[in-house]
Amino acid sequence: MAAPTTAAGAAVEEDGPAGSRGAGDEERRGVTEVRVPPARSGEDPWTAEELAEVRASLEADVVRLREQLAEAQSELAEWSADAVSNAGDDPTDTGAKAYQREHDLALSYNTRDLLAQSERAIGRMDAGTYGVCASCGQAIGKARLQAYPRALLCVTCKQREERR
């Protein structure tokens, strides 16, 4: 009898008697357990489809934000390389160009921040801490995470933070 294989054709070890698996066997075989975020009281628990949808959204954001950063870095490199493009400009033109560069840099910094938040959210999903408030340790809430998947704080803690 041939050993079972994965979709990619790799051989998979057969499990021994029930309960004989050692801790970490799933990790060695590349199988990771999906940890479901906590739900607040009165909310339906997360389904695998809902969690997959949020993760796919975050992963799409990561790809999009990386593309935006690459484009912004390319534009900044062009501005740096073309030292004579502003030669002969009057002060108004120079000021307008400086304002535009500062605006583009601010957008680039914001994009970097959003990218880091998205990557940390995916990391929390992998670590099993996604959906837990960083301040009080309670569930953030399913609706909040579906609306803003990068959320670190529950609504109560976020309101408290904004009042300070």
JSON list of C-alpha atoms in Angstrom, two decimals:
[
{"chain": "A", "resi": 1, "resn": "MET", "atom": "CA", "xyz": [0.00, 0.00, 0.00]},
{"chain": "A", "resi": 2, "resn": "ALA", "atom": "CA", "xyz": [1.41, 3.40, -1.00]},
{"chain": "A", "resi": 3, "resn": "ALA", "atom": "CA", "xyz": [1.83, 6.21, 1.54]},
{"chain": "A", "resi": 4, "resn": "PRO", "atom": "CA", "xyz": [-0.74, 8.98, 1.33]},
{"chain": "A", "resi": 5, "resn": "THR", "atom": "CA", "xyz": [0.42, 12.17, -0.39]},
{"chain": "A", "resi": 6, "resn": "THR", "atom": "CA", "xyz": [-0.47, 15.84, -0.24]},
{"chain": "A", "resi": 7, "resn": "ALA", "atom": "CA", "xyz": [-1.91, 17.78, -3.15]},
{"chain": "A", "resi": 8, "resn": "ALA", "atom": "CA", "xyz": [1.68, 18.61, -4.13]},
{"chain": "A", "resi": 9, "resn": "GLY", "atom": "CA", "xyz": [2.58, 14.91, -4.20]},
{"chain": "A", "resi": 10, "resn": "ALA", "atom": "CA", "xyz": [4.72, 14.85, -1.05]},
{"chain": "A", "resi": 11, "resn": "ALA", "atom": "CA", "xyz": [4.45, 11.76, 1.14]},
{"chain": "A", "resi": 12, "resn": "VAL", "atom": "CA", "xyz": [2.56, 12.23, 4.40]},
{"chain": "A", "resi": 13, "resn": "GLU", "atom": "CA", "xyz": [3.30, 10.20, 7.50]},
{"chain": "A", "resi": 14, "resn": "GLU", "atom": "CA", "xyz": [0.45, 8.07, 8.72]},
{"chain": "A", "resi": 15, "resn": "ASP", "atom": "CA", "xyz": [-0.73, 8.71, 12.26]},
{"chain": "A", "resi": 16, "resn": "GLY", "atom": "CA", "xyz": [-0.20, 5.95, 14.76]},
{"chain": "A", "resi": 17, "resn": "PRO", "atom": "CA", "xyz": [-2.83, 4.94, 17.32]},
{"chain": "A", "resi": 18, "resn": "ALA", "atom": "CA", "xyz": [-5.20, 7.68, 18.47]},
{"chain": "A", "resi": 19, "resn": "GLY", "atom": "CA", "xyz": [-3.53, 10.11, 20.82]},
{"chain": "A", "resi": 20, "resn": "SER", "atom": "CA", "xyz": [-0.01, 8.96, 19.92]},
{"chain": "A", "resi": 21, "resn": "ARG", "atom": "CA", "xyz": [0.95, 12.18, 18.19]},
{"chain": "A", "resi": 22, "resn": "GLY", "atom": "CA", "xyz": [3.57, 14.21, 19.96]},
{"chain": "A", "resi": 23, "resn": "ALA", "atom": "CA", "xyz": [3.27, 17.93, 20.57]},
{"chain": "A", "resi": 24, "resn": "GLY", "atom": "CA", "xyz": [4.29, 19.80, 17.45]},
{"chain": "A", "resi": 25, "resn": "ASP", "atom": "CA", "xyz": [3.65, 16.98, 14.96]},
{"chain": "A", "resi": 26, "resn": "GLU", "atom": "CA", "xyz": [1.25, 19.23, 13.06]},
{"chain": "A", "resi": 27, "resn": "GLU", "atom": "CA", "xyz": [3.87, 21.97, 12.86]},
{"chain": "A", "resi": 28, "resn": "ARG", "atom": "CA", "xyz": [6.53, 19.58, 11.55]},
{"chain": "A", "resi": 29, "resn": "ARG", "atom": "CA", "xyz": [4.19, 18.49, 8.77]},
{"chain": "A", "resi": 30, "resn": "GLY", "atom": "CA", "xyz": [3.34, 22.09, 7.87]},
{"chain": "A", "resi": 31, "resn": "VAL", "atom": "CA", "xyz": [-0.16, 21.98, 9.33]},
{"chain": "A", "resi": 32, "resn": "THR", "atom": "CA", "xyz": [-1.01, 24.96, 11.52]},
{"chain": "A", "resi": 33, "resn": "GLU", "atom": "CA", "xyz": [-3.99, 25.16, 13.76]},
{"chain": "A", "resi": 34, "resn": "VAL", "atom": "CA", "xyz": [-6.26, 28.11, 13.10]},
{"chain": "A", "resi": 35, "resn": "ARG", "atom": "CA", "xyz": [-7.05, 29.87, 16.34]},
{"chain": "A", "resi": 36, "resn": "VAL", "atom": "CA", "xyz": [-10.43, 31.52, 16.39]},
{"chain": "A", "resi": 37, "resn": "PRO", "atom": "CA", "xyz": [-10.49, 35.03, 17.90]},
{"chain": "A", "resi": 38, "resn": "PRO", "atom": "CA", "xyz": [-12.70, 35.50, 20.94]},
{"chain": "A", "resi": 39, "resn": "ALA", "atom": "CA", "xyz": [-16.17, 36.96, 20.45]},
{"chain": "A", "resi": 40, "resn": "ARG", "atom": "CA", "xyz": [-17.80, 39.42, 22.81]},
{"chain": "A", "resi": 41, "resn": "SER", "atom": "CA", "xyz": [-20.85, 38.33, 24.76]},
{"chain": "A", "resi": 42, "resn": "GLY", "atom": "CA", "xyz": [-23.91, 38.54, 22.56]},
{"chain": "A", "resi": 43, "resn": "GLU", "atom": "CA", "xyz": [-21.92, 38.09, 19.35]},
{"chain": "A", "resi": 44, "resn": "ASP", "atom": "CA", "xyz": [-21.88, 34.97, 17.23]},
{"chain": "A", "resi": 45, "resn": "PRO", "atom": "CA", "xyz": [-18.51, 33.21, 17.34]},
{"chain": "A", "resi": 46, "resn": "TRP", "atom": "CA", "xyz": [-16.14, 33.63, 14.42]},
{"chain": "A", "resi": 47, "resn": "THR", "atom": "CA", "xyz": [-16.54, 31.18, 11.57]},
{"chain": "A", "resi": 48, "resn": "ALA", "atom": "CA", "xyz": [-13.58, 29.94, 9.58]},
{"chain": "A", "resi": 49, "resn": "GLU", "atom": "CA", "xyz": [-14.96, 31.74, 6.51]},
{"chain": "A", "resi": 50, "resn": "GLU", "atom": "CA", "xyz": [-15.23, 35.08, 8.32]},
{"chain": "A", "resi": 51, "resn": "LEU", "atom": "CA", "xyz": [-11.70, 34.78, 9.67]},
{"chain": "A", "resi": 52, "resn": "ALA", "atom": "CA", "xyz": [-10.39, 33.77, 6.24]},
{"chain": "A", "resi": 53, "resn": "GLU", "atom": "CA", "xyz": [-12.12, 36.79, 4.71]},
{"chain": "A", "resi": 54, "resn": "VAL", "atom": "CA", "xyz": [-10.52, 39.18, 7.23]},
{"chain": "A", "resi": 55, "resn": "ARG", "atom": "CA", "xyz": [-7.11, 37.58, 6.68]},
{"chain": "A", "resi": 56, "resn": "ALA", "atom": "CA", "xyz": [-7.48, 37.78, 2.90]},
{"chain": "A", "resi": 57, "resn": "SER", "atom": "CA", "xyz": [-8.38, 41.45, 3.24]},
{"chain": "A", "resi": 58, "resn": "LEU", "atom": "CA", "xyz": [-5.27, 42.09, 5.35]},
{"chain": "A", "resi": 59, "resn": "GLU", "atom": "CA", "xyz": [-3.05, 40.16, 2.95]},
{"chain": "A", "resi": 60, "resn": "ALA", "atom": "CA", "xyz": [-4.46, 42.10, -0.02]},
{"chain": "A", "resi": 61, "resn": "ASP", "atom": "CA", "xyz": [-3.78, 45.33, 1.88]},
{"chain": "A", "resi": 62, "resn": "VAL", "atom": "CA", "xyz": [-0.17, 44.26, 2.47]},
{"chain": "A", "resi": 63, "resn": "VAL", "atom": "CA", "xyz": [0.34, 43.63, -1.26]},
{"chain": "A", "resi": 64, "resn": "ARG", "atom": "CA", "xyz": [-1.32, 46.92, -2.24]},
{"chain": "A", "resi": 65, "resn": "LEU", "atom": "CA", "xyz": [0.58, 48.96, 0.36]},
{"chain": "A", "resi": 66, "resn": "ARG", "atom": "CA", "xyz": [3.92, 47.44, -0.67]},
{"chain": "A", "resi": 67, "resn": "GLU", "atom": "CA", "xyz": [3.21, 48.40, -4.28]},
{"chain": "A", "resi": 68, "resn": "GLN", "atom": "CA", "xyz": [2.35, 51.95, -3.22]},
{"chain": "A", "resi": 69, "resn": "LEU", "atom": "CA", "xyz": [5.57, 52.21, -1.21]},
{"chain": "A", "resi": 70, "resn": "ALA", "atom": "CA", "xyz": [7.65, 50.95, -4.11]},
{"chain": "A", "resi": 71, "resn": "GLU", "atom": "CA", "xyz": [6.05, 53.54, -6.39]},
{"chain": "A", "resi": 72, "resn": "ALA", "atom": "CA", "xyz": [6.61, 56.33, -3.85]},
{"chain": "A", "resi": 73, "resn": "GLN", "atom": "CA", "xyz": [10.27, 55.34, -3.38]},
{"chain": "A", "resi": 74, "resn": "SER", "atom": "CA", "xyz": [10.73, 55.35, -7.13]},
{"chain": "A", "resi": 75, "resn": "GLU", "atom": "CA", "xyz": [9.32, 58.89, -7.36]},
{"chain": "A", "resi": 76, "resn": "LEU", "atom": "CA", "xyz": [11.53, 60.07, -4.49]},
{"chain": "A", "resi": 77, "resn": "ALA", "atom": "CA", "xyz": [14.57, 58.60, -6.23]},
{"chain": "A", "resi": 78, "resn": "GLU", "atom": "CA", "xyz": [13.66, 60.51, -9.41]},
{"chain": "A", "resi": 79, "resn": "TRP", "atom": "CA", "xyz": [13.33, 63.78, -7.48]},
{"chain": "A", "resi": 80, "resn": "SER", "atom": "CA", "xyz": [16.70, 63.22, -5.81]},
{"chain": "A", "resi": 81, "resn": "ALA", "atom": "CA", "xyz": [18.47, 62.37, -9.04]},
{"chain": "A", "resi": 82, "resn": "ASP", "atom": "CA", "xyz": [17.19, 65.40, -10.96]},
{"chain": "A", "resi": 83, "resn": "ALA", "atom": "CA", "xyz": [18.96, 68.22, -9.16]},
{"chain": "A", "resi": 84, "resn": "VAL", "atom": "CA", "xyz": [18.55, 70.77, -11.98]},
{"chain": "A", "resi": 85, "resn": "SER", "atom": "CA", "xyz": [14.80, 70.40, -12.47]},
{"chain": "A", "resi": 86, "resn": "ASN", "atom": "CA", "xyz": [14.14, 73.35, -10.18]},
{"chain": "A", "resi": 87, "resn": "ALA", "atom": "CA", "xyz": [16.78, 75.60, -11.71]},
{"chain": "A", "resi": 88, "resn": "GLY", "atom": "CA", "xyz": [15.24, 78.88, -12.75]},
{"chain": "A", "resi": 89, "resn": "ASP", "atom": "CA", "xyz": [11.97, 78.41, -10.85]},
{"chain": "A", "resi": 90, "resn": "ASP", "atom": "CA", "xyz": [10.58, 81.40, -9.08]},
{"chain": "A", "resi": 91, "resn": "PRO", "atom": "CA", "xyz": [10.03, 81.12, -5.31]},
{"chain": "A", "resi": 92, "resn": "THR", "atom": "CA", "xyz": [6.34, 80.27, -5.72]},
{"chain": "A", "resi": 93, "resn": "ASP", "atom": "CA", "xyz": [7.08, 77.29, -7.96]},
{"chain": "A", "resi": 94, "resn": "THR", "atom": "CA", "xyz": [9.83, 76.12, -5.64]},
{"chain": "A", "resi": 95, "resn": "GLY", "atom": "CA", "xyz": [7.49, 76.37, -2.65]},
{"chain": "A", "resi": 96, "resn": "ALA", "atom": "CA", "xyz": [4.72, 74.50, -4.46]},
{"chain": "A", "resi": 97, "resn": "LYS", "atom": "CA", "xyz": [7.09, 71.70, -5.41]},
{"chain": "A", "resi": 98, "resn": "ALA", "atom": "CA", "xyz": [8.45, 71.49, -1.85]},
{"chain": "A", "resi": 99, "resn": "TYR", "atom": "CA", "xyz": [4.89, 71.32, -0.51]},
{"chain": "A", "resi": 100, "resn": "GLN", "atom": "CA", "xyz": [4.04, 68.52, -2.96]},
{"chain": "A", "resi": 101, "resn": "ARG", "atom": "CA", "xyz": [7.14, 66.53, -1.93]},
{"chain": "A", "resi": 102, "resn": "GLU", "atom": "CA", "xyz": [6.31, 66.94, 1.76]},
{"chain": "A", "resi": 103, "resn": "HIS", "atom": "CA", "xyz": [2.74, 65.86, 1.09]},
{"chain": "A", "resi": 104, "resn": "ASP", "atom": "CA", "xyz": [3.95, 62.78, -0.80]},
{"chain": "A", "resi": 105, "resn": "LEU", "atom": "CA", "xyz": [6.38, 61.96, 2.03]},
{"chain": "A", "resi": 106, "resn": "ALA", "atom": "CA", "xyz": [3.59, 62.23, 4.60]},
{"chain": "A", "resi": 107, "resn": "LEU", "atom": "CA", "xyz": [1.45, 59.85, 2.53]},
{"chain": "A", "resi": 108, "resn": "SER", "atom": "CA", "xyz": [4.41, 57.48, 2.26]},
{"chain": "A", "resi": 109, "resn": "TYR", "atom": "CA", "xyz": [4.89, 57.49, 6.05]},
{"chain": "A", "resi": 110, "resn": "ASN", "atom": "CA", "xyz": [1.18, 56.79, 6.51]},
{"chain": "A", "resi": 111, "resn": "THR", "atom": "CA", "xyz": [1.39, 53.93, 4.03]},
{"chain": "A", "resi": 112, "resn": "ARG", "atom": "CA", "xyz": [4.36, 52.46, 5.93]},
{"chain": "A", "resi": 113, "resn": "ASP", "atom": "CA", "xyz": [2.41, 52.70, 9.18]},
{"chain": "A", "resi": 114, "resn": "LEU", "atom": "CA", "xyz": [-0.64, 50.95, 7.67]},
{"chain": "A", "resi": 115, "resn": "LEU", "atom": "CA", "xyz": [1.62, 48.25, 6.21]},
{"chain": "A", "resi": 116, "resn": "ALA", "atom": "CA", "xyz": [3.21, 47.62, 9.60]},
{"chain": "A", "resi": 117, "resn": "GLN", "atom": "CA", "xyz": [-0.23, 47.49, 11.27]},
{"chain": "A", "resi": 118, "resn": "SER", "atom": "CA", "xyz": [-1.50, 45.00, 8.68]},
{"chain": "A", "resi": 119, "resn": "GLU", "atom": "CA", "xyz": [1.57, 42.80, 9.04]},
{"chain": "A", "resi": 120, "resn": "ARG", "atom": "CA", "xyz": [1.26, 42.85, 12.84]},
{"chain": "A", "resi": 121, "resn": "ALA", "atom": "CA", "xyz": [-2.43, 41.90, 12.58]},
{"chain": "A", "resi": 122, "resn": "ILE", "atom": "CA", "xyz": [-1.51, 38.89, 10.43]},
{"chain": "A", "resi": 123, "resn": "GLY", "atom": "CA", "xyz": [1.19, 38.04, 12.95]},
{"chain": "A", "resi": 124, "resn": "ARG", "atom": "CA", "xyz": [-1.36, 38.18, 15.77]},
{"chain": "A", "resi": 125, "resn": "MET", "atom": "CA", "xyz": [-3.60, 35.82, 13.78]},
{"chain": "A", "resi": 126, "resn": "ASP", "atom": "CA", "xyz": [-0.69, 33.39, 13.45]},
{"chain": "A", "resi": 127, "resn": "ALA", "atom": "CA", "xyz": [0.16, 33.72, 17.15]},
{"chain": "A", "resi": 128, "resn": "GLY", "atom": "CA", "xyz": [-3.44, 33.26, 18.28]},
{"chain": "A", "resi": 129, "resn": "THR", "atom": "CA", "xyz": [-3.72, 36.69, 19.91]},
{"chain": "A", "resi": 130, "resn": "TYR", "atom": "CA", "xyz": [-5.83, 38.34, 17.21]},
{"chain": "A", "resi": 131, "resn": "GLY", "atom": "CA", "xyz": [-9.05, 39.84, 18.56]},
{"chain": "A", "resi": 132, "resn": "VAL", "atom": "CA", "xyz": [-7.74, 40.33, 22.10]},
{"chain": "A", "resi": 133, "resn": "CYS", "atom": "CA", "xyz": [-7.50, 43.92, 23.37]},
{"chain": "A", "resi": 134, "resn": "ALA", "atom": "CA", "xyz": [-3.90, 44.96, 23.98]},
{"chain": "A", "resi": 135, "resn": "SER", "atom": "CA", "xyz": [-4.97, 47.05, 26.96]},
{"chain": "A", "resi": 136, "resn": "CYS", "atom": "CA", "xyz": [-7.57, 45.09, 28.93]},
{"chain": "A", "resi": 137, "resn": "GLY", "atom": "CA", "xyz": [-7.21, 41.58, 27.47]},
{"chain": "A", "resi": 138, "resn": "GLN", "atom": "CA", "xyz": [-10.92, 41.28, 26.62]},
{"chain": "A", "resi": 139, "resn": "ALA", "atom": "CA", "xyz": [-12.36, 40.45, 23.18]},
{"chain": "A", "resi": 140, "resn": "ILE", "atom": "CA", "xyz": [-12.19, 43.40, 20.78]},
{"chain": "A", "resi": 141, "resn": "GLY", "atom": "CA", "xyz": [-15.42, 42.46, 19.07]},
{"chain": "A", "resi": 142, "resn": "LYS", "atom": "CA", "xyz": [-16.18, 40.79, 15.81]},
{"chain": "A", "resi": 143, "resn": "ALA", "atom": "CA", "xyz": [-17.96, 43.77, 14.21]},
{"chain": "A", "resi": 144, "resn": "ARG", "atom": "CA", "xyz": [-15.07, 46.11, 15.06]},
{"chain": "A", "resi": 145, "resn": "LEU", "atom": "CA", "xyz": [-12.49, 43.73, 13.61]},
{"chain": "A", "resi": 146, "resn": "GLN", "atom": "CA", "xyz": [-14.52, 43.21, 10.46]},
{"chain": "A", "resi": 147, "resn": "ALA", "atom": "CA", "xyz": [-14.77, 46.99, 10.01]},
{"chain": "A", "resi": 148, "resn": "TYR", "atom": "CA", "xyz": [-11.15, 47.70, 11.00]},
{"chain": "A", "resi": 149, "resn": "PRO", "atom": "CA", "xyz": [-9.11, 44.47, 11.00]},
{"chain": "A", "resi": 150, "resn": "ARG", "atom": "CA", "xyz": [-5.97, 46.21, 12.31]},
{"chain": "A", "resi": 151, "resn": "ALA", "atom": "CA", "xyz": [-7.64, 47.17, 15.62]},
{"chain": "A", "resi": 152, "resn": "LEU", "atom": "CA", "xyz": [-5.54, 46.62, 18.73]},
{"chain": "A", "resi": 153, "resn": "LEU", "atom": "CA", "xyz": [-8.01, 47.95, 21.30]},
{"chain": "A", "resi": 154, "resn": "CYS", "atom": "CA", "xyz": [-11.63, 47.25, 22.14]},
{"chain": "A", "resi": 155, "resn": "VAL", "atom": "CA", "xyz": [-14.04, 50.16, 21.76]},
{"chain": "A", "resi": 156, "resn": "THR", "atom": "CA", "xyz": [-14.00, 51.00, 25.47]},
{"chain": "A", "resi": 157, "resn": "CYS", "atom": "CA", "xyz": [-10.19, 51.17, 25.66]},
{"chain": "A", "resi": 158, "resn": "LYS", "atom": "CA", "xyz": [-9.95, 53.10, 22.39]},
{"chain": "A", "resi": 159, "resn": "GLN", "atom": "CA", "xyz": [-12.44, 55.68, 23.68]},
{"chain": "A", "resi": 160, "resn": "ARG", "atom": "CA", "xyz": [-10.47, 55.97, 26.92]},
{"chain": "A", "resi": 161, "resn": "GLU", "atom": "CA", "xyz": [-7.25, 56.45, 24.91]},
{"chain": "A", "resi": 162, "resn": "GLU", "atom": "CA", "xyz": [-8.77, 59.16, 22.71]},
{"chain": "A", "resi": 163, "resn": "ARG", "atom": "CA", "xyz": [-10.01, 61.14, 25.74]},
{"chain": "A", "resi": 164, "resn": "ARG", "atom": "CA", "xyz": [-6.46, 61.52, 27.07]}
]
